[in-house]
Coordinates of C-alpha atoms in Angstrom, one line a residue:
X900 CA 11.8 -3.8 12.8
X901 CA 9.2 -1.3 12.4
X902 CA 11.6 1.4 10.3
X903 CA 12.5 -1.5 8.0
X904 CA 9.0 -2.4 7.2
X905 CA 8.0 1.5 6.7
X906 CA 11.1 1.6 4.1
X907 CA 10.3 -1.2 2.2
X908 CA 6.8 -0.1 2.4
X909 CA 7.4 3.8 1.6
X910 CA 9.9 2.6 -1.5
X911 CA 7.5 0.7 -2.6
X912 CA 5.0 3.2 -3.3
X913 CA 8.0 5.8 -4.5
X914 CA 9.1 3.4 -7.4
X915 CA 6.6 0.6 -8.1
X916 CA 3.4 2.4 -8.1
X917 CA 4.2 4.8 -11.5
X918 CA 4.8 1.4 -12.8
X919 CA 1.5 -0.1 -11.8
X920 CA -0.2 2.9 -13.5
X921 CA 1.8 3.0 -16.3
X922 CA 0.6 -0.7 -17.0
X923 CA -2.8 0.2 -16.4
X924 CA -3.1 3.3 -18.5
X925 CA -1.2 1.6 -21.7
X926 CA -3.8 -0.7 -21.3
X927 CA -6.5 1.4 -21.4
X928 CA -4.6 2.9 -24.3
X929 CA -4.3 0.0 -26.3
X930 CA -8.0 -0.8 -25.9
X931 CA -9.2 2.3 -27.4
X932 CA -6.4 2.7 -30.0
X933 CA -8.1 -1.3 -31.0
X934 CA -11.5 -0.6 -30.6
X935 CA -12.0 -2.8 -28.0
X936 CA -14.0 -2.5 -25.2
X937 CA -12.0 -1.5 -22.3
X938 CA -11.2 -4.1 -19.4
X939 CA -14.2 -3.3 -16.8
X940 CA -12.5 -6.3 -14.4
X941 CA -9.4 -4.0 -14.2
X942 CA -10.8 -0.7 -14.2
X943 CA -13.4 -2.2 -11.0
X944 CA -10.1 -3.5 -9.0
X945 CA -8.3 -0.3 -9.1
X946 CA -11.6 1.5 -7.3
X947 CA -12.2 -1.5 -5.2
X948 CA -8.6 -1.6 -4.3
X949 CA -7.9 1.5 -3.4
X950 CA -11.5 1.8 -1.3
X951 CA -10.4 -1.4 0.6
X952 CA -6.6 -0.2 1.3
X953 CA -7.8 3.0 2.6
X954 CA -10.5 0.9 4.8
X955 CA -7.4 -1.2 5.9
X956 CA -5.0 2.0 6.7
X957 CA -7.5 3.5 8.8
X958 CA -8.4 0.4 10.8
X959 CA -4.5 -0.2 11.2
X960 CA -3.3 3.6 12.0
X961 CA -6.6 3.4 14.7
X962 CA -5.0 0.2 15.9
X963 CA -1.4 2.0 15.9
X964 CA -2.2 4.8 17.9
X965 CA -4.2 2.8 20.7
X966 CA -1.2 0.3 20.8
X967 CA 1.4 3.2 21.7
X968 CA -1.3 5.0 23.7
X969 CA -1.7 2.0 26.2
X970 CA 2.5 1.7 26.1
X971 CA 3.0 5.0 27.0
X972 CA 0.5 4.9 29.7
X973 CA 2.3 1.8 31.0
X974 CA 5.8 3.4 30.8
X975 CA 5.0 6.7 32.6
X976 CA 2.8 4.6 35.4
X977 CA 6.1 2.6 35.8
X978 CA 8.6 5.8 35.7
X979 CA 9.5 5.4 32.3
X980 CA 9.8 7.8 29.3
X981 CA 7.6 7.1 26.6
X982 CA 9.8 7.4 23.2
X983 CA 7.6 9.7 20.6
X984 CA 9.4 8.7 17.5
X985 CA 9.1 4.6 18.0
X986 CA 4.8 5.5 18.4
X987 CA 5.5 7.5 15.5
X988 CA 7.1 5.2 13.5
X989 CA 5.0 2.6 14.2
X990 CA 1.6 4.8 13.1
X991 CA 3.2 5.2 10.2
X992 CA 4.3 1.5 8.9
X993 CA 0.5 0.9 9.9
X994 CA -0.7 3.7 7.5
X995 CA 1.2 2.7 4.7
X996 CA 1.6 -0.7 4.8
X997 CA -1.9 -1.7 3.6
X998 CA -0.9 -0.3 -0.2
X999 CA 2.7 -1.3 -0.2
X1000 CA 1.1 -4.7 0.1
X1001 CA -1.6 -4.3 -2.8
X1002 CA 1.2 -2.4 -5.1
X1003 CA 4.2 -5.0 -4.7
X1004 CA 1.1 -7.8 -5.6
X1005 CA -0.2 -5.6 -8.0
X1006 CA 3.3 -5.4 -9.7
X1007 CA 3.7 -9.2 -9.8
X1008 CA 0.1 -9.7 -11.5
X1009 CA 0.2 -6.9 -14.2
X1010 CA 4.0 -7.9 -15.4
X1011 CA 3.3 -11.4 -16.3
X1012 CA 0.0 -10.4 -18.2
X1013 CA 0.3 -10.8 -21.6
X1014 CA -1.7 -7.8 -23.6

């Protein structure tokens, strides 16, 4: 299930995020090609965002790496192999899960705003 999840996650961020900061920059476009002032609510959730996904990564890869620490502690006290590339995986999903999330909500929120 893991390698699913880090797909979906990692295709995520290779095709929807250029579109999440193509929406945001025409906007910022449009606002100064109008005069307007720019949209400060926007500008503050792509800083706060990014600050709290980075947060979240590192809390889950810390999480991720104890998880198949403990398992392959448990499997070489028991005679077993510990499998590298499952642990690996799984750090992985955990790092880049956290902004898959915000991007795919991120998507769904700036497409249906009307400028």
């Amino acid at each position: 299930m893991t390698p699913r999840r880090l797909r979906k996650d990692a295709s995520t961020l290779w095709f929807q995020a250029p579109f999440v900061m193509a929406m945001r920059i025409h906007e910022m476009q449009m606002a100064a090609l109008t005069g307007k002032s720019q949209d400060t609510v926007e500008m503050n959730r792509m800083v706060t965002e990014k600050v709290m996904a980075t947060a979240e990564s590192a809390v889950a890869v810390n999480m991720a790496i104890s998880r198949a620490a403990f398992g392959a502690a448990m499997q070489m006290m028991t005679g077993g192999r510990p499998s590298a590339k499952k642990a690996g995986e799984a750090i992985a999903a955990a790092a880049v899960k956290p902004y898959g999330k915000r991007v795919r909500s991120n998507v769904r929120r700036l497409s249906r705003k009307k400028t």
